[in-house]
PDB file of C-alpha atoms in Angstrom:
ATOM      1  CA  UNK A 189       0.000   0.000   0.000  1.00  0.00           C
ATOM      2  CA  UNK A 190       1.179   3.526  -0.861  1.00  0.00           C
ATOM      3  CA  UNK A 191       1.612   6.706   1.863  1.00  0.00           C
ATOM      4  CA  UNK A 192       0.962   9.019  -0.846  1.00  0.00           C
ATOM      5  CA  UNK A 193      -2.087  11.310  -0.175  1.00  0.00           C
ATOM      6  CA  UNK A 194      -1.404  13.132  -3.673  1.00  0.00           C
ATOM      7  CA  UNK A 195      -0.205  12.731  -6.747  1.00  0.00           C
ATOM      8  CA  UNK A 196       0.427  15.546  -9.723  1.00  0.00           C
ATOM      9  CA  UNK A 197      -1.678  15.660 -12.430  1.00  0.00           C
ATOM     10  CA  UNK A 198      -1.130  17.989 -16.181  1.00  0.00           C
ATOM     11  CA  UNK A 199      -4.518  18.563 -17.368  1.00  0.00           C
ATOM     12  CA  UNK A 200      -4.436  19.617 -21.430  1.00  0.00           C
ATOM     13  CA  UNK A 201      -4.330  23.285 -22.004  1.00  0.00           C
ATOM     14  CA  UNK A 202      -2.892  24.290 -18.670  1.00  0.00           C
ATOM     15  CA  UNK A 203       0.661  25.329 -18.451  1.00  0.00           C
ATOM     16  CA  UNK A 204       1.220  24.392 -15.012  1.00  0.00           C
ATOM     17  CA  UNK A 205       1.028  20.899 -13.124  1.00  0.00           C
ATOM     18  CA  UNK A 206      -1.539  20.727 -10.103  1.00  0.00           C
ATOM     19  CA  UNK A 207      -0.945  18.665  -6.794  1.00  0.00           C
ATOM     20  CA  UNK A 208      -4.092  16.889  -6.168  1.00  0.00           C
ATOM     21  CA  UNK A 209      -5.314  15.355  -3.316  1.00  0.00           C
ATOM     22  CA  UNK A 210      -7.069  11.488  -2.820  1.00  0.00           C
ATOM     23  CA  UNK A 211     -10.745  12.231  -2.230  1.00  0.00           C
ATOM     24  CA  UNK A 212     -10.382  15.976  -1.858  1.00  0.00           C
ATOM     25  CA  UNK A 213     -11.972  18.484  -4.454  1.00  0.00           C
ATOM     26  CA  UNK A 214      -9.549  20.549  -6.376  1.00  0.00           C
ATOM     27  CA  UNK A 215      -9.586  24.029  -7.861  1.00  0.00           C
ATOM     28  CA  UNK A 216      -7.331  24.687 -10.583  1.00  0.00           C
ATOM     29  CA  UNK A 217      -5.144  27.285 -10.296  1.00  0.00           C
ATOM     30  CA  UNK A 218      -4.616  29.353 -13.690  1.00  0.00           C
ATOM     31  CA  UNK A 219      -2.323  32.216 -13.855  1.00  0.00           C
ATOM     32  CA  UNK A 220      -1.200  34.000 -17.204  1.00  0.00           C
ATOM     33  CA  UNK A 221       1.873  32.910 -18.030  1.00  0.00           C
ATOM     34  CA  UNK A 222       4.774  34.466 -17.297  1.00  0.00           C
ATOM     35  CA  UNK A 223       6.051  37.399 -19.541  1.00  0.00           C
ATOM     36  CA  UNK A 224       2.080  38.244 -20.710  1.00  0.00           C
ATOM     37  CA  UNK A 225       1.536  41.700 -21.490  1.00  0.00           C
ATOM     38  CA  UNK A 226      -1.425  43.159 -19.177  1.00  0.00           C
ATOM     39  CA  UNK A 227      -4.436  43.823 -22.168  1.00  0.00           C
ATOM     40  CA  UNK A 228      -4.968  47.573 -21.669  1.00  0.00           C
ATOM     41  CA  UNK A 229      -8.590  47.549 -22.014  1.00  0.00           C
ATOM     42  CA  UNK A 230     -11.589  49.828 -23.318  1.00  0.00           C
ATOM     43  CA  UNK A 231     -14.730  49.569 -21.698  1.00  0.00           C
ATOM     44  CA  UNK A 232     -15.984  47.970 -25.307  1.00  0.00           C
ATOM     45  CA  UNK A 233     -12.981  45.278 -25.283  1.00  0.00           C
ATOM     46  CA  UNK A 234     -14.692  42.024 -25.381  1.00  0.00           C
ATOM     47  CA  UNK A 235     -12.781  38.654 -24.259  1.00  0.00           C
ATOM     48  CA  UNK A 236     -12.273  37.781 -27.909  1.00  0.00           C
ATOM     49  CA  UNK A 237      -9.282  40.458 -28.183  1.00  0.00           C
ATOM     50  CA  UNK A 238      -7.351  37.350 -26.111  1.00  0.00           C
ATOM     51  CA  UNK A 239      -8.263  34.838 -29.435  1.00  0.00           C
ATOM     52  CA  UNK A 240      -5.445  33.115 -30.986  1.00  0.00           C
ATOM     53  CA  UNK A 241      -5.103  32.691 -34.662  1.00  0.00           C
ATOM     54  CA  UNK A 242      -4.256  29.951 -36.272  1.00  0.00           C
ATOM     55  CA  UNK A 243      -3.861  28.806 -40.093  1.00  0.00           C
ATOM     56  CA  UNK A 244      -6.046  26.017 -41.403  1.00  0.00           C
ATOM     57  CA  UNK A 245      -5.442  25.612 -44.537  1.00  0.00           C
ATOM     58  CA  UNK A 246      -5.633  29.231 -46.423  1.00  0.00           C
ATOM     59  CA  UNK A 247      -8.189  30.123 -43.492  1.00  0.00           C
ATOM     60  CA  UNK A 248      -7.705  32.060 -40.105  1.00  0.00           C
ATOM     61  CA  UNK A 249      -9.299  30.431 -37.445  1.00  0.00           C
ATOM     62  CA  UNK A 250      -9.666  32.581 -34.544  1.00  0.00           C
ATOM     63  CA  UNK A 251      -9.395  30.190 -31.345  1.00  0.00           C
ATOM     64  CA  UNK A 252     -11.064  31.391 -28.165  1.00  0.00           C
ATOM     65  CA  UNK A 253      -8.128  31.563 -24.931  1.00  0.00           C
ATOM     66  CA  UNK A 254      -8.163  28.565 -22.097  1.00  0.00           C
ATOM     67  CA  UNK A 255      -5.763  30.092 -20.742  1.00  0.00           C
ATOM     68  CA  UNK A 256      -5.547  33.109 -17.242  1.00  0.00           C
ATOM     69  CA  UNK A 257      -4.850  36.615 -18.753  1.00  0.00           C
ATOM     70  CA  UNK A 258      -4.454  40.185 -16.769  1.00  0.00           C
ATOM     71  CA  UNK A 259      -6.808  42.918 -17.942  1.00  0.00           C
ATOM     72  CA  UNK A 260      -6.814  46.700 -17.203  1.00  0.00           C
ATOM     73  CA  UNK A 261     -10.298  48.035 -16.991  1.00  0.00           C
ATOM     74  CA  UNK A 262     -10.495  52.096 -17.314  1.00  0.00           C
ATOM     75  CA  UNK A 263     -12.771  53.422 -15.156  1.00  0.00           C
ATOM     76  CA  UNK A 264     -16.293  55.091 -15.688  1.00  0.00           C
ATOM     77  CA  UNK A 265     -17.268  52.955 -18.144  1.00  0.00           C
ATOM     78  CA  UNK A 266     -21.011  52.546 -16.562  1.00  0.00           C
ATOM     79  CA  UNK A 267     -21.576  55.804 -15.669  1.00  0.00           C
ATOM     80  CA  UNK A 268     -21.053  57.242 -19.315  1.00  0.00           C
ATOM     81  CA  UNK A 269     -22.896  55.025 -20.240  1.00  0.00           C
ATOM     82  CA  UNK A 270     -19.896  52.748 -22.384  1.00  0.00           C
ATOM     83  CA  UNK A 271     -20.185  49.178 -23.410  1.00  0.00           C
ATOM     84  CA  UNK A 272     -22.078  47.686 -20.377  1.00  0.00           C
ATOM     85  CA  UNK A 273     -23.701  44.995 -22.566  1.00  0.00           C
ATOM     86  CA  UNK A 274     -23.002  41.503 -21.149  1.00  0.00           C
ATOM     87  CA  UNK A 275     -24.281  37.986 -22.052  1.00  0.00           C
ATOM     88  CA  UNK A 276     -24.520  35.448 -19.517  1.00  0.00           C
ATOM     89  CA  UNK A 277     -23.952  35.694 -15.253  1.00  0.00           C
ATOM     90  CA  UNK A 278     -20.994  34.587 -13.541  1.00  0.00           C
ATOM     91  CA  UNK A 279     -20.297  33.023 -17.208  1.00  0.00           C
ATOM     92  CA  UNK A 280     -19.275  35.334 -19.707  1.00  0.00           C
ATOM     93  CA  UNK A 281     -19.606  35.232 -23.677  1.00  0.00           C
ATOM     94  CA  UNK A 282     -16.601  36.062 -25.219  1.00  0.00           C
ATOM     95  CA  UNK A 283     -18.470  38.884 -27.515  1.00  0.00           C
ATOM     96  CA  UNK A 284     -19.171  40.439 -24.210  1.00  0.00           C
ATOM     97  CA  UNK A 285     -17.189  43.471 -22.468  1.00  0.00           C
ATOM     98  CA  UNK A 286     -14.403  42.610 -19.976  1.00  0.00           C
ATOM     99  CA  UNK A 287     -14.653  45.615 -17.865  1.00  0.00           C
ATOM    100  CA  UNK A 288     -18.490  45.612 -17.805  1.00  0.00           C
ATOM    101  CA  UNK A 289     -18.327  42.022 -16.553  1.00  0.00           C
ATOM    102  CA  UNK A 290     -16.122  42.564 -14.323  1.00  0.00           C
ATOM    103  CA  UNK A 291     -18.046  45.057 -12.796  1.00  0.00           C
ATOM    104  CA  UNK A 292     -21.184  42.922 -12.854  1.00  0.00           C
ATOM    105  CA  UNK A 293     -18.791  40.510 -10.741  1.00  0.00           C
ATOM    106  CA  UNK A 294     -17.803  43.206  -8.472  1.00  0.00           C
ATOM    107  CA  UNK A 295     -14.063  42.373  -9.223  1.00  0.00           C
ATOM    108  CA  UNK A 296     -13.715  46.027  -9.890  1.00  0.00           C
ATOM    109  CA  UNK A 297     -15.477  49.216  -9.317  1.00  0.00           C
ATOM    110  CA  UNK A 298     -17.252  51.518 -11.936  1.00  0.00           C
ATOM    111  CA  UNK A 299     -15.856  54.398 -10.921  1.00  0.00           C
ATOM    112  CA  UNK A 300     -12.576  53.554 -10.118  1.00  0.00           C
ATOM    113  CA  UNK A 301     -11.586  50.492 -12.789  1.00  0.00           C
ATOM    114  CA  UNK A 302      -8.504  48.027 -12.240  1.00  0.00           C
ATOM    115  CA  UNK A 303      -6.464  45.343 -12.905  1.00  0.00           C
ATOM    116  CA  UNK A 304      -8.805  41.963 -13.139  1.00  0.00           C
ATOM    117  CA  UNK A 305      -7.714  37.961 -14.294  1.00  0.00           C
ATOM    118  CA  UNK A 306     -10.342  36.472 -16.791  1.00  0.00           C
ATOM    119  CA  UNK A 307      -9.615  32.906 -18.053  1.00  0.00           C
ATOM    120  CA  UNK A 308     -11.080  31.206 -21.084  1.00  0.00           C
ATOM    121  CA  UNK A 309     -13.688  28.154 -20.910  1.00  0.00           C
ATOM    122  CA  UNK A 310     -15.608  26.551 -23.418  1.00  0.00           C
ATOM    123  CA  UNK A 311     -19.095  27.941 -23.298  1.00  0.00           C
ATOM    124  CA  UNK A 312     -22.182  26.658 -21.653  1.00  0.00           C
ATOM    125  CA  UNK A 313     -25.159  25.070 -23.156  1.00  0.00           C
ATOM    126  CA  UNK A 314     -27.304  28.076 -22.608  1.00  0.00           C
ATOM    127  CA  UNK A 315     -26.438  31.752 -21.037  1.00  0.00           C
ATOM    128  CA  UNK A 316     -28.499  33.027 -18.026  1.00  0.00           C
ATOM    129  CA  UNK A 317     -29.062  36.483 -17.366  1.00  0.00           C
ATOM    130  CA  UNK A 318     -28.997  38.753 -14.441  1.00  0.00           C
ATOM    131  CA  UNK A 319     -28.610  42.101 -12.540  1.00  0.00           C
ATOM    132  CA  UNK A 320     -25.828  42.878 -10.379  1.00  0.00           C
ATOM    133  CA  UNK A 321     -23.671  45.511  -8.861  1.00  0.00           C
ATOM    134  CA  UNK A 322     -26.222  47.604 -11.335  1.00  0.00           C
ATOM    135  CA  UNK A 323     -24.799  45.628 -14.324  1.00  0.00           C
ATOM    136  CA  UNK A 324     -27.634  43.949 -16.130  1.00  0.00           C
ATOM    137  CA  UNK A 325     -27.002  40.733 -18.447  1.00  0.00           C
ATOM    138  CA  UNK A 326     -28.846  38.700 -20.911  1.00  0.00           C
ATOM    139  CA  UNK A 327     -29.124  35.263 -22.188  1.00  0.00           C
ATOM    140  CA  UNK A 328     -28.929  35.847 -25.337  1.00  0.00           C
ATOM    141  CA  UNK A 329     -27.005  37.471 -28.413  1.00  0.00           C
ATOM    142  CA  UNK A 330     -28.141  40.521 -29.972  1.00  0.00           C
ATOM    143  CA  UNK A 331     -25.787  42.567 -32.338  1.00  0.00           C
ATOM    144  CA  UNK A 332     -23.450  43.557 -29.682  1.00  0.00           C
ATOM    145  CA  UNK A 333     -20.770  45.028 -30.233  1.00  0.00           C
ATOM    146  CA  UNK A 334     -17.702  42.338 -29.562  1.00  0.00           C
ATOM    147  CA  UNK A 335     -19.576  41.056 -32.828  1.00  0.00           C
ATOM    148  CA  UNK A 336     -19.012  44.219 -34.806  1.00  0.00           C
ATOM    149  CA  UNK A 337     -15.069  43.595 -33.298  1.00  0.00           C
ATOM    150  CA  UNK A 338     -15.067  40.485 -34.445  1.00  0.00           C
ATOM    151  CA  UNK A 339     -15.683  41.681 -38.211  1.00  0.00           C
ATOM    152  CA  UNK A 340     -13.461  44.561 -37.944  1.00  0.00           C
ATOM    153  CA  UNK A 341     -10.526  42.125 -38.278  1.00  0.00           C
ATOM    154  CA  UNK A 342     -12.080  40.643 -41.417  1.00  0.00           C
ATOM    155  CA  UNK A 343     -13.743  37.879 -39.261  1.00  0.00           C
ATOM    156  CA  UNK A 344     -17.231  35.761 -39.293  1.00  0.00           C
ATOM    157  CA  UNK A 345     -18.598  34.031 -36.542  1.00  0.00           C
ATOM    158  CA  UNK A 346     -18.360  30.084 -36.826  1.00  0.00           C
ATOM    159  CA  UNK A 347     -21.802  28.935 -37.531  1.00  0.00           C
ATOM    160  CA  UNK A 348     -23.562  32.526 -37.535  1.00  0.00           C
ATOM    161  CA  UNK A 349     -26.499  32.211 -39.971  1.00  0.00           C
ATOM    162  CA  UNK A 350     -26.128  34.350 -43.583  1.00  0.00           C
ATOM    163  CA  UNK A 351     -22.232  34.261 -42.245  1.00  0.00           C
ATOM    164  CA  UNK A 352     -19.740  34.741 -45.921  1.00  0.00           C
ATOM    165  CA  UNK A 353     -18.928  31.109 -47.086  1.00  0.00           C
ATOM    166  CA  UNK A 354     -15.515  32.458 -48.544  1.00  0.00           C
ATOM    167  CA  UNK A 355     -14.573  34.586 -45.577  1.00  0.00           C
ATOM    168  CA  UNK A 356     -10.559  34.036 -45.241  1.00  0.00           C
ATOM    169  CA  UNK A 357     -11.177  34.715 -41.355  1.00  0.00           C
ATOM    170  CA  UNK A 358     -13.352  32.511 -38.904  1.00  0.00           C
ATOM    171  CA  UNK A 359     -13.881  32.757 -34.714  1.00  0.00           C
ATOM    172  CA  UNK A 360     -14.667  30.312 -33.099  1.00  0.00           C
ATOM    173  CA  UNK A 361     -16.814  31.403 -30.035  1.00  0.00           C
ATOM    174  CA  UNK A 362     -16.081  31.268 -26.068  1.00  0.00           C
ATOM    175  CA  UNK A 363     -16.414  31.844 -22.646  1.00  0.00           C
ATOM    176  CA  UNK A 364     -14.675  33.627 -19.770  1.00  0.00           C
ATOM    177  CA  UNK A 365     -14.961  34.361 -16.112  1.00  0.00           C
ATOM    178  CA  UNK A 366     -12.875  35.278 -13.236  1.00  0.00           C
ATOM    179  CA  UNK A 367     -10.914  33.201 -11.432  1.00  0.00           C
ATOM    180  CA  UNK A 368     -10.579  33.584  -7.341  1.00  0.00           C
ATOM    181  CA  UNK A 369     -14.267  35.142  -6.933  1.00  0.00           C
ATOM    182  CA  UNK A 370     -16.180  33.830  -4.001  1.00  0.00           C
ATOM    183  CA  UNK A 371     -18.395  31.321  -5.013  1.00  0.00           C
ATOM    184  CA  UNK A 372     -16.859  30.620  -8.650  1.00  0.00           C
ATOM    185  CA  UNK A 373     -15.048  27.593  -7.074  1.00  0.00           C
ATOM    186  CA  UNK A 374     -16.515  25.052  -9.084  1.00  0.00           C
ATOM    187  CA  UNK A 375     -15.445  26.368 -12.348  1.00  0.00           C
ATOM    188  CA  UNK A 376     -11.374  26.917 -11.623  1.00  0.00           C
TER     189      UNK A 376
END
């Protein structure tokens, strides 16, 4: 019989091993890795300014992040009135603002903006809405504007009805959230 009471483990797409214990639930920690630059962010950024490219074929396909990132939020982006439009609650859609999520979190404050750590998931099944910290969210997609950012770099949404068939560009869609927030345990 073995005295260990852990073992490490490398789960795919993280860059860092995790000690895990027999019997014991474990939250992943993500950080970026080291030498990221810190996204200086506008409050219309959306999560997809994080995507990576890569070639398939003669096609760009515009991967969503898995991985930690830092984000600077300016502040007052809710009280002018700046990008608050967010899809989803506690779960983010990667078309949505950063900063205005991060609000809705309460990682940050309006008024005062900050430095915040999203990480990239796959997204749920469906989004749920919801108000807080005076943020409200939706469950579902309406021409926001991390689309319009999406076809400012010559880009179609994977799967978007009407989307150009001979678009050189595709992204692929995501999720983010933020990691360390009280009761976001279950998804680190």
């Amino acid at each position: 019989a073995t005295q260990n009471t852990a073992m490490p483990v490398r789960i795919a797409g993280l860059t860092r091993w995790q000690c895990v214990r027999w019997k014991k639930p474990h939250a992943i920690s993500r950080t970026p890795k080291d030498g990221d630059a810190v996204l200086e962010a506008q409050c219309s950024t959306p999560f997809h300014a994080l995507d990576v490219p890569s070639e398939v074929g003669n096609v760009t396909v515009w991967m969503p992040s898995q991985q930690a990132h830092y984000v600077r939020c300016p502040p007052s982006c809710q009280r002018f009135n700046l990008a608050n439009e967010v899809v989803g609650c506690h779960i983010y859609d990667s078309r949505s603002s950063v900063c205005a999520a991060a609000v809705q979190m309460g990682v940050v404050r309006s008024a005062e903006g900050g430095l915040v750590m999203v990480v990239g998931r796959a997204p749920p099944s469906a989004w749920q809405g919801c108000e807080l910290n005076f943020v409200r969210s939706v469950e579902n997609v309406t021409n926001m504007p991390g689309t319009a950012w999406i076809h400012d770099r010559g880009s179609v949404v994977e799967g978007q009805a009407g989307a150009n068939s001979t678009a050189r560009n595709t992204t692929k869609l995501g999720a983010f959230y933020f990691q360390g927030v009280l009761g976001m345990e279950q998804e680190d």
